[in-house]
Amino acid sequence: MLLTTADRLELPAGRLVRCIPTPPGPPGGARVIDVVADAPPSFNQVNHALAAGATGGWLCLTLTLPEPLDRPSFAAACAALMARHEVLRTTTSFRDGAPVTLSFGDEFDWEIVESDCEGPLADRRRQLRTLVDDATHTVDGPKICFAAIDTGERSTVVIALDHGLTDAVSMAVLGRDVVQLYAAARDHDRAVLPPVGSFLDACRAEAATGGPDAAAAAAAGPDLAAETAGEGFADWHAFFDRNQGGLPRFPLPDAARAGSGPAAIDLRTVLTADRTATLDRFARDRGARLPACLLAVCASAAHAQGLADEFGTLLPVGTRSRDEWREAVGWFVSNGPVELAAGEPLDRLLVRAQQQVERAQRLATLPLSDVLASYARGFAHEGDVGMISYVDYRRVPGHELHERHAVTQASPDAPTTDVQLWWVRDDSGLALRARLPDTAQARSIVGGWLDEVERTLRALTE
């Protein structure tokens, strides 16, 4: 699985084919869009909708089919995706100031629109980016883009969604689904896909129990759940206190945060599959898992570079706590805090990092809206949020298709004021995408830090 950005996508020249779903409406009349009253939007969805601009805010996946595009089969696959995943037929909006989930219904009219996608690669990228921006910001229907570029010999499929509908794992699930649904439609067969749940059920659970995974915690008993939540709120509030009432920021001078354009991107292939397995064993032998090992090495490298004695960040945590959500599409992610004494010996730091990962997973189950609302000092964080993400795509449905179909995930190119890391493990090994302010000072500081991280990881696997 390659992670990149829209301005770095490899796109062929060819015929651009788009499948557009439109909710049917009465002739000459307005479409009826229903409010899903029992499934209010999640905390992530509300924040995303509040921050939405005229462009960006989407996730995109591309994959290659080794054949010319069969238009009817592609349209059938897109329609089947919409039918399979309820969240694709919804959007987040506001009614009288309150966030609501809107449903476009279950039936859609489908239109196939074609145009040329020619010229220099930069022009093709710009054409696709404009198409995705328009599709994911529409107010007339689902905020999705189903498209393909047909070269006459092969086809590059493009699926893009408003981020409020999806997360990185969900994009990979959609890639698996569309490959199988397209093949089934082309061969006049029926795709064999596992049963799937709905993200709207996760929204219902969050609204009913107070957090994305709070139902599981409540099963342990109301008294224990209340005690755990109280301690968790206090932990979150103490974390805010240690960061001036907000969230930790990567140690950059203020002047280094103010880039004049889109974020700088640092893409690295860090370890082979064999070396990644060696690193995994190294961590396990010392009581940690690979995500904790990566956090520990990041903290240690920050100390070695003279950047920080205390290293804090956010850790995205998956919330697919029910079996039926494993195959579902939606934003199944919360966040938990991580704090490490960066100068400790690595063996001790590994144990501490594992403890921090487990703490982050526990605190991520709490309703962040209530965590923030109950913070007496008042939450105050300016700029973007720094974080370190880890996804093991070997555990994601359809991972065996990634290399064969050149599956790639891309996000928009947009400015940032902080540093975000995405660690990716797949069948080829360990890779990294870093996003940072596009200033000379930030590129120098973050580049040196990541060089130290990479050197350390390679040394641990020799």
C-alpha positions as a printed NumPy array, in Angstrom:
array([[  0.   ,   0.   ,   0.   ],
       [  1.563,   3.26 ,  -1.147],
       [  0.582,   6.437,   0.714],
       [  1.075,   9.655,  -1.205],
       [ -0.67 ,  12.922,  -2.1  ],
       [ -2.807,  14.05 ,  -5.011],
       [  0.045,  16.014,  -6.575],
       [  2.248,  12.911,  -6.575],
       [ -0.173,  10.373,  -8.032],
       [  0.96 ,   8.462, -11.091],
       [ -1.932,   8.885, -13.517],
       [ -1.944,   7.6  , -17.1  ],
       [ -3.27 ,   9.547, -20.052],
       [ -6.523,   8.222, -21.447],
       [-10.261,   8.538, -21.363],
       [-11.655,   9.762, -18.025],
       [-14.886,   7.949, -17.158],
       [-16.995,   9.106, -14.228],
       [-20.015,   7.347, -12.701],
       [-22.268,   9.889, -10.976],
       [-25.034,   8.859,  -8.542],
       [-27.947,  11.279,  -8.243],
       [-30.825,  10.833,  -5.793],
       [-34.072,  10.69 ,  -7.777],
       [-36.631,  13.408,  -7.208],
       [-40.083,  14.336,  -8.448],
       [-40.153,  16.014, -11.871],
       [-39.608,  19.706, -11.332],
       [-39.597,  19.256,  -7.576],
       [-37.011,  19.311,  -4.827],
       [-35.415,  16.089,  -3.664],
       [-36.401,  14.876,  -0.226],
       [-33.385,  14.278,   2.026],
       [-34.185,  12.535,   5.295],
       [-32.631,  13.179,   8.7  ],
       [-31.436,   9.96 ,  10.357],
       [-32.595,  11.018,  13.805],
       [-31.301,   7.995,  15.739],
       [-27.776,   8.145,  14.242],
       [-26.295,  11.596,  14.846],
       [-22.861,  12.226,  13.338],
       [-19.79 ,  11.15 ,  15.268],
       [-17.411,  13.533,  17.024],
       [-14.975,  13.262,  14.101],
       [-17.689,  13.933,  11.546],
       [-18.944,  17.035,  13.341],
       [-15.456,  18.521,  13.665],
       [-14.717,  17.709,  10.037],
       [-17.927,  19.379,   8.86 ],
       [-17.239,  22.483,  10.957],
       [-13.736,  22.825,   9.495],
       [-14.701,  22.08 ,   5.887],
       [-13.45 ,  24.439,   3.211],
       [-14.242,  24.817,  -0.461],
       [-11.613,  22.232,  -1.418],
       [ -9.733,  19.326,   0.161],
       [-10.885,  17.295,   3.135],
       [-11.095,  14.006,   1.23 ],
       [ -9.34 ,  10.659,   0.918],
       [ -8.612,   9.026,  -2.426],
       [ -7.672,   5.524,  -3.558],
       [ -6.412,   4.432,  -6.964],
       [ -5.909,   0.924,  -8.3  ],
       [ -5.1  ,  -0.616, -11.653],
       [ -7.203,  -3.075, -13.639],
       [ -5.155,  -4.913, -16.315],
       [ -7.757,  -4.392, -19.051],
       [ -9.792,  -1.725, -20.856],
       [-12.636,  -0.446, -18.729],
       [-15.972,  -2.188, -19.159],
       [-18.279,   0.785, -18.558],
       [-21.466,  -1.107, -17.604],
       [-19.522,  -3.37 , -15.235],
       [-17.846,  -0.384, -13.595],
       [-21.181,   1.373, -13.125],
       [-22.662,  -1.814, -11.661],
       [-19.728,  -2.112,  -9.244],
       [-20.167,   1.5  ,  -8.111],
       [-23.894,   0.963,  -7.553],
       [-23.163,  -2.203,  -5.577],
       [-20.666,  -0.301,  -3.399],
       [-23.322,   2.289,  -2.612],
       [-25.801,  -0.443,  -1.721],
       [-23.288,  -2.342,   0.44 ],
       [-22.043,   0.577,   2.565],
       [-24.784,   2.727,   4.098],
       [-22.46 ,   5.585,   5.042],
       [-21.791,   6.349,   1.36 ],
       [-25.432,   7.374,   1.043],
       [-25.205,   9.955,   3.852],
       [-23.636,  13.269,   4.746],
       [-23.227,  15.442,   7.839],
       [-25.099,  18.728,   7.983],
       [-26.543,  21.175,  10.497],
       [-30.192,  21.927,  11.227],
       [-30.938,  24.846,  13.562],
       [-27.286,  24.722,  14.617],
       [-27.374,  21.043,  15.575],
       [-25.357,  18.402,  13.688],
       [-27.452,  15.81 ,  11.873],
       [-26.892,  12.849,   9.578],
       [-28.709,  13.209,   6.268],
       [-29.606,  10.232,   4.099],
       [-29.99 ,  10.478,   0.328],
       [-32.023,   7.261,   0.287],
       [-31.339,   3.869,  -1.243],
       [-32.092,   4.491,  -4.919],
       [-29.979,   6.513,  -7.334],
       [-29.995,   7.473, -10.97 ],
       [-26.598,   6.795, -12.535],
       [-24.966,   8.877, -15.241],
       [-21.721,   8.032, -17.054],
       [-19.762,  11.112, -18.148],
       [-16.594,  10.882, -20.248],
       [-13.849,  13.336, -21.129],
       [-10.235,  13.268, -22.245],
       [ -7.464,  13.121, -19.653],
       [ -4.435,  14.022, -21.719],
       [ -1.502,  16.402, -21.655],
       [  1.391,  16.582, -19.185],
       [  1.189,  14.626, -15.934],
       [  0.815,  17.841, -13.91 ],
       [ -2.268,  18.759, -15.956],
       [ -3.794,  15.311, -15.464],
       [ -3.234,  15.533, -11.732],
       [ -4.83 ,  18.968, -11.645],
       [ -7.808,  17.709, -13.662],
       [ -8.385,  14.818, -11.266],
       [ -7.94 ,  16.993,  -8.193],
       [-10.555,  19.446,  -9.474],
       [-12.925,  16.588, -10.253],
       [-12.534,  15.114,  -6.766],
       [-12.899,  18.51 ,  -5.071],
       [-16.14 ,  19.166,  -6.94 ],
       [-17.572,  15.693,  -6.293],
       [-16.761,  15.616,  -2.577],
       [-18.178,  19.102,  -1.948],
       [-21.485,  18.706,  -3.756],
       [-24.707,  19.578,  -1.945],
       [-26.921,  17.69 ,  -4.385],
       [-25.966,  14.119,  -3.558],
       [-23.382,  11.804,  -2.005],
       [-19.949,  13.349,  -1.482],
       [-18.118,  10.687,  -3.452],
       [-16.217,  10.356,  -6.708],
       [-16.223,   7.146,  -8.753],
       [-13.987,   7.475, -11.813],
       [-11.527,   5.59 , -13.994],
       [ -8.929,   6.444, -16.621],
       [ -9.101,   4.009, -19.533],
       [ -5.907,   3.836, -21.603],
       [ -7.287,   1.212, -23.97 ],
       [ -4.976,  -1.424, -22.471],
       [ -5.534,  -0.965, -18.749],
       [ -7.643,   1.147, -16.421],
       [ -6.849,   3.178, -13.316],
       [ -9.843,   3.257, -10.971],
       [-10.261,   6.287,  -8.702],
       [-12.443,   6.271,  -5.588],
       [-12.544,   9.451,  -3.502],
       [-14.739,  10.274,  -0.516],
       [-15.284,  13.18 ,   1.785],
       [-13.156,  12.296,   4.824],
       [-16.27 ,  12.497,   6.987],
       [-17.392,   9.221,   5.409],
       [-14.213,   7.196,   5.659],
       [-10.818,   6.427,   7.146],
       [ -7.654,   4.876,   5.708],
       [ -8.649,   1.286,   6.474],
       [-12.073,   1.868,   4.921],
       [-10.459,   3.068,   1.697],
       [ -8.565,  -0.22 ,   1.477],
       [-11.813,  -2.118,   2.087],
       [-13.449,  -0.179,  -0.751],
       [-10.551,  -1.133,  -3.025],
       [-11.073,  -4.817,  -2.284],
       [-14.815,  -4.491,  -2.769],
       [-14.667,  -2.68 ,  -6.103],
       [-12.182,  -5.175,  -7.586],
       [-14.448,  -8.097,  -6.714],
       [-17.698,  -6.342,  -7.649],
       [-16.31 ,  -5.229, -11.015],
       [-15.05 ,  -8.723, -11.843],
       [-18.397, -10.242, -10.872],
       [-20.349,  -7.778, -13.027],
       [-18.02 ,  -8.297, -15.987],
       [-18.289, -12.083, -15.713],
       [-22.063, -12.004, -15.096],
       [-21.411, -13.6  , -11.731],
       [-22.135, -12.756,  -8.117],
       [-19.402, -11.325,  -5.898],
       [-18.731, -13.315,  -2.739],
       [-18.135, -10.709,  -0.048],
       [-18.483, -11.194,   3.711],
       [-21.408,  -9.699,   5.638],
       [-20.892,  -6.066,   6.53 ],
       [-22.109,  -3.758,   9.275],
       [-22.894,  -0.061,   9.059],
       [-20.979,   2.913,  10.391],
       [-24.324,   4.434,  11.311],
       [-24.663,   1.693,  13.922],
       [-21.347,   2.88 ,  15.356],
       [-22.755,   6.419,  15.462],
       [-25.82 ,   5.089,  17.271],
       [-23.6  ,   3.299,  19.792],
       [-21.506,   6.429,  20.333],
       [-24.617,   8.527,  20.921],
       [-26.178,   5.949,  23.256],
       [-23.149,   5.052,  25.349],
       [-20.968,   8.147,  25.217],
       [-18.011,   7.019,  23.133],
       [-16.929,   4.92 ,  20.149],
       [-16.093,   1.882,  22.284],
       [-17.899,   2.794,  25.491],
       [-20.433,   0.003,  25.061],
       [-17.677,  -2.554,  25.57 ],
       [-16.468,  -0.729,  28.67 ],
       [-19.988,  -0.49 ,  30.083],
       [-20.367,  -4.261,  29.811],
       [-17.902,  -4.557,  32.698],
       [-20.487,  -2.929,  34.977],
       [-21.795,   0.63 ,  35.414],
       [-19.822,   1.368,  38.577],
       [-16.517,   0.245,  37.087],
       [-17.296,   2.026,  33.826],
       [-18.043,   5.288,  35.653],
       [-14.893,   5.004,  37.757],
       [-12.779,   4.278,  34.685],
       [-14.31 ,   7.198,  32.787],
       [-13.656,   9.561,  35.689],
       [-10.007,   8.548,  35.839],
       [ -9.771,   8.821,  32.067],
       [-11.184,  12.341,  32.015],
       [ -8.618,  13.339,  34.638],
       [ -5.812,  11.807,  32.549],
       [ -6.932,  13.734,  29.47 ],
       [ -7.217,  16.985,  31.417],
       [ -3.745,  16.54 ,  32.901],
       [ -2.436,  15.939,  29.37 ],
       [ -3.991,  19.23 ,  28.26 ],
       [ -2.51 ,  21.009,  31.294],
       [  0.986,  19.847,  30.377],
       [  0.477,  21.297,  26.892],
       [ -0.726,  24.801,  27.769],
       [ -4.354,  23.768,  27.702],
       [ -4.152,  22.07 ,  24.313],
       [ -2.28 ,  19.328,  22.498],
       [  1.462,  18.742,  22.075],
       [  3.19 ,  20.32 ,  19.119],
       [  6.254,  18.977,  17.376],
       [  9.271,  20.985,  18.615],
       [  9.657,  23.557,  15.838],
       [ 10.333,  27.289,  16.142],
       [  7.174,  29.302,  15.516],
       [  8.671,  30.814,  12.372],
       [  9.189,  27.314,  10.95 ],
       [  5.458,  26.555,  11.09 ],
       [  4.31 ,  29.248,   8.672],
       [  4.733,  27.757,   5.217],
       [  3.476,  29.704,   2.21 ],
       [  1.916,  26.747,   0.399],
       [  0.945,  23.094,   0.719],
       [  2.731,  20.93 ,   3.262],
       [  6.075,  19.369,   2.467],
       [  5.888,  15.591,   2.111],
       [  8.629,  13.119,   3.008],
       [  8.044,   9.587,   1.656],
       [ 10.414,   6.835,   2.794],
       [ 10.684,   3.094,   2.269],
       [ 12.301,   2.305,   5.6  ],
       [ 12.634,  -1.471,   6.03 ],
       [ 12.17 ,  -4.605,   3.951],
       [  9.663,  -7.228,   5.058],
       [ 12.423,  -9.348,   6.615],
       [ 13.891,  -6.41 ,   8.508],
       [ 10.448,  -5.353,   9.686],
       [  9.902,  -8.85 ,  11.066],
       [ 13.266,  -8.591,  12.833],
       [ 12.25 ,  -5.26 ,  14.364],
       [  8.949,  -6.763,  15.47 ],
       [ 10.78 ,  -9.603,  17.245],
       [ 13.205,  -7.125,  18.824],
       [ 10.291,  -5.179,  20.296],
       [  8.392,  -8.263,  21.482],
       [ 11.483,  -9.639,  23.211],
       [ 11.468,  -6.446,  25.282],
       [  7.782,  -6.415,  26.121],
       [  6.567,  -4.098,  23.371],
       [  4.816,  -4.258,  20.013],
       [  5.867,  -2.622,  16.775],
       [  3.719,   0.553,  17.127],
       [  5.241,   1.166,  20.561],
       [  8.711,   0.521,  19.17 ],
       [  8.196,   3.166,  16.486],
       [  6.984,   5.668,  19.081],
       [  9.986,   4.922,  21.29 ],
       [ 12.442,   5.379,  18.428],
       [ 10.746,   8.633,  17.365],
       [ 11.061,   9.954,  20.924],
       [ 14.653,   8.782,  21.287],
       [ 15.604,  10.382,  17.966],
       [ 14.032,  13.677,  19.038],
       [ 16.202,  13.61 ,  22.159],
       [ 19.318,  12.651,  20.187],
       [ 18.725,  15.606,  17.853],
       [ 18.374,  17.982,  20.8  ],
       [ 14.712,  18.649,  20.047],
       [ 12.932,  17.416,  23.17 ],
       [ 13.415,  15.801,  26.564],
       [  9.683,  15.072,  26.825],
       [  8.027,  13.779,  23.662],
       [  4.258,  14.056,  23.339],
       [  1.919,  13.261,  20.489],
       [ -1.478,  11.817,  19.606],
       [ -1.957,   8.203,  18.564],
       [ -4.914,   7.421,  16.27 ],
       [ -6.746,   4.363,  17.608],
       [ -9.084,   2.139,  15.614],
       [-12.594,   1.7  ,  17.042],
       [-13.79 ,  -1.358,  15.092],
       [-14.708,  -3.131,  18.311],
       [-17.443,  -5.307,  16.787],
       [-16.923,  -8.089,  14.26 ],
       [-19.513,  -6.63 ,  11.882],
       [-17.506,  -3.401,  11.641],
       [-14.325,  -5.084,  10.389],
       [-15.602,  -4.944,   6.799],
       [-17.523,  -1.674,   7.19 ],
       [-16.725,   1.721,   5.696],
       [-16.716,   4.775,   7.975],
       [-14.502,   6.904,  10.198],
       [-13.668,   4.251,  12.803],
       [-10.888,   6.203,  14.528],
       [-10.453,   7.999,  17.821],
       [ -7.289,   9.399,  19.42 ],
       [ -5.3  ,   8.825,  22.571],
       [ -2.457,  10.763,  24.227],
       [  1.167,   9.624,  24.322],
       [  3.902,  11.078,  26.563],
       [  7.449,   9.742,  26.778],
       [ 10.621,  10.736,  28.612],
       [ 12.712,  10.791,  25.459],
       [ 16.11 ,  10.507,  27.125],
       [ 15.567,   7.116,  28.764],
       [ 17.569,   4.078,  27.572],
       [ 15.82 ,   2.428,  24.646],
       [ 14.984,  -0.828,  26.466],
       [ 13.206,   1.115,  29.202],
       [ 11.65 ,   3.461,  26.664],
       [ 10.163,   0.498,  24.784],
       [  8.343,  -0.732,  27.891],
       [  7.138,   2.775,  28.669],
       [  5.965,   3.254,  25.075],
       [  3.948,   0.028,  25.204],
       [  2.306,   1.255,  28.401],
       [  1.518,   4.537,  26.667],
       [ -0.026,   2.762,  23.675],
       [ -2.278,   0.757,  25.99 ],
       [ -3.191,   3.942,  27.873],
       [ -3.957,   5.718,  24.596],
       [ -6.189,   2.842,  23.517],
       [ -8.068,   3.048,  26.803],
       [ -8.475,   6.838,  26.772],
       [ -9.552,   6.791,  23.122],
       [-12.743,   4.963,  24.164],
       [-13.979,   8.04 ,  26.027],
       [-16.304,  10.572,  24.37 ],
       [-13.891,  13.319,  23.335],
       [-16.709,  15.854,  23.132],
       [-17.354,  15.317,  26.857],
       [-13.629,  15.278,  27.631],
       [-13.279,  18.725,  26.069],
       [-16.521,  20.132,  27.479],
       [-15.567,  19.125,  31.032],
       [-12.094,  20.679,  30.886],
       [-12.444,  23.542,  33.365],
       [ -9.484,  25.528,  32.064],
       [-10.977,  25.592,  28.587],
       [ -9.382,  23.719,  25.696],
       [ -7.126,  25.998,  23.646],
       [ -5.134,  24.64 ,  20.732],
       [ -4.071,  26.669,  17.715],
       [ -3.052,  25.255,  14.376],
       [ -2.991,  21.69 ,  13.153],
       [ -2.669,  18.616,  15.335],
       [  0.502,  16.536,  15.369],
       [  0.161,  12.763,  15.484],
       [  1.901,   9.468,  14.747],
       [ -0.264,   6.862,  13.031],
       [  0.417,   3.171,  12.422],
       [ -1.561,   0.808,  10.187],
       [ -0.675,  -2.814,   9.501],
       [ -2.319,  -3.362,   6.123],
       [ -1.553,  -7.089,   6.311],
       [ -4.508,  -7.253,   8.709],
       [ -6.859,  -5.291,   6.438],
       [ -9.314,  -7.163,   4.198],
       [ -8.02 ,  -7.378,   0.639],
       [ -4.361,  -6.733,   1.417],
       [ -3.39 ,  -9.551,  -0.957],
       [ -4.645,  -7.391,  -3.855],
       [ -2.521,  -4.335,  -3.084],
       [  0.611,  -5.229,  -5.019],
       [ -1.221,  -6.889,  -7.917],
       [ -3.443,  -3.853,  -8.496],
       [ -0.924,  -1.137,  -7.47 ],
       [ -3.293,   0.117,  -4.773],
       [ -2.412,   3.656,  -3.684],
       [ -3.958,   6.035,  -1.17 ],
       [ -3.695,   9.797,  -1.592],
       [ -4.803,  12.843,   0.338],
       [ -5.06 ,  16.472,  -0.783],
       [ -2.042,  18.731,  -0.758],
       [ -2.808,  21.379,   1.864],
       [ -0.836,  23.581,   4.281],
       [ -0.006,  22.417,   7.8  ],
       [  1.51 ,  23.957,  10.917],
       [  2.617,  20.716,  12.57 ],
       [  4.147,  17.315,  11.832],
       [  2.145,  14.172,  11.146],
       [  3.573,  10.703,  10.527],
       [  1.86 ,   7.725,   8.912],
       [  3.714,   4.446,   9.433],
       [  2.565,   1.675,   7.102],
       [  3.392,  -2.017,   7.355],
       [  2.436,  -4.292,   4.48 ],
       [  3.75 ,  -7.389,   2.737],
       [  6.694,  -5.406,   1.345],
       [  7.893,  -4.05 ,   4.697],
       [  7.712,  -0.741,   6.565],
       [  7.192,   2.658,   4.943],
       [  6.607,   6.198,   6.165],
       [  4.785,   9.268,   4.946],
       [  5.543,  12.469,   6.833],
       [  3.694,  15.759,   6.449],
       [  5.313,  18.96 ,   7.7  ],
       [  5.295,  22.728,   7.18 ],
       [  6.914,  23.684,   3.891],
       [  9.632,  25.923,   5.289],
       [ 13.376,  25.483,   4.963],
       [ 13.783,  25.291,   8.74 ],
       [ 11.043,  22.69 ,   9.182],
       [ 12.401,  20.58 ,   6.332],
       [ 15.866,  20.691,   7.887],
       [ 14.756,  19.907,  11.449],
       [ 12.207,  17.232,  10.581],
       [ 14.431,  15.75 ,   7.883],
       [ 17.29 ,  15.378,  10.366],
       [ 14.96 ,  13.825,  12.932],
       [ 13.59 ,  11.301,  10.429],
       [ 17.119,  10.476,   9.269],
       [ 17.945,   9.643,  12.893],
       [ 14.769,   7.555,  13.208],
       [ 15.627,   5.629,  10.05 ],
       [ 19.253,   5.072,  11.099],
       [ 18.129,   3.723,  14.466],
       [ 15.566,   1.35 ,  12.966],
       [ 18.099,   0.   ,  10.484],
       [ 20.701,  -0.443,  13.22 ],
       [ 18.234,  -2.396,  15.359],
       [ 17.617,  -4.837,  12.501],
       [ 21.21 ,  -5.513,  11.435]])
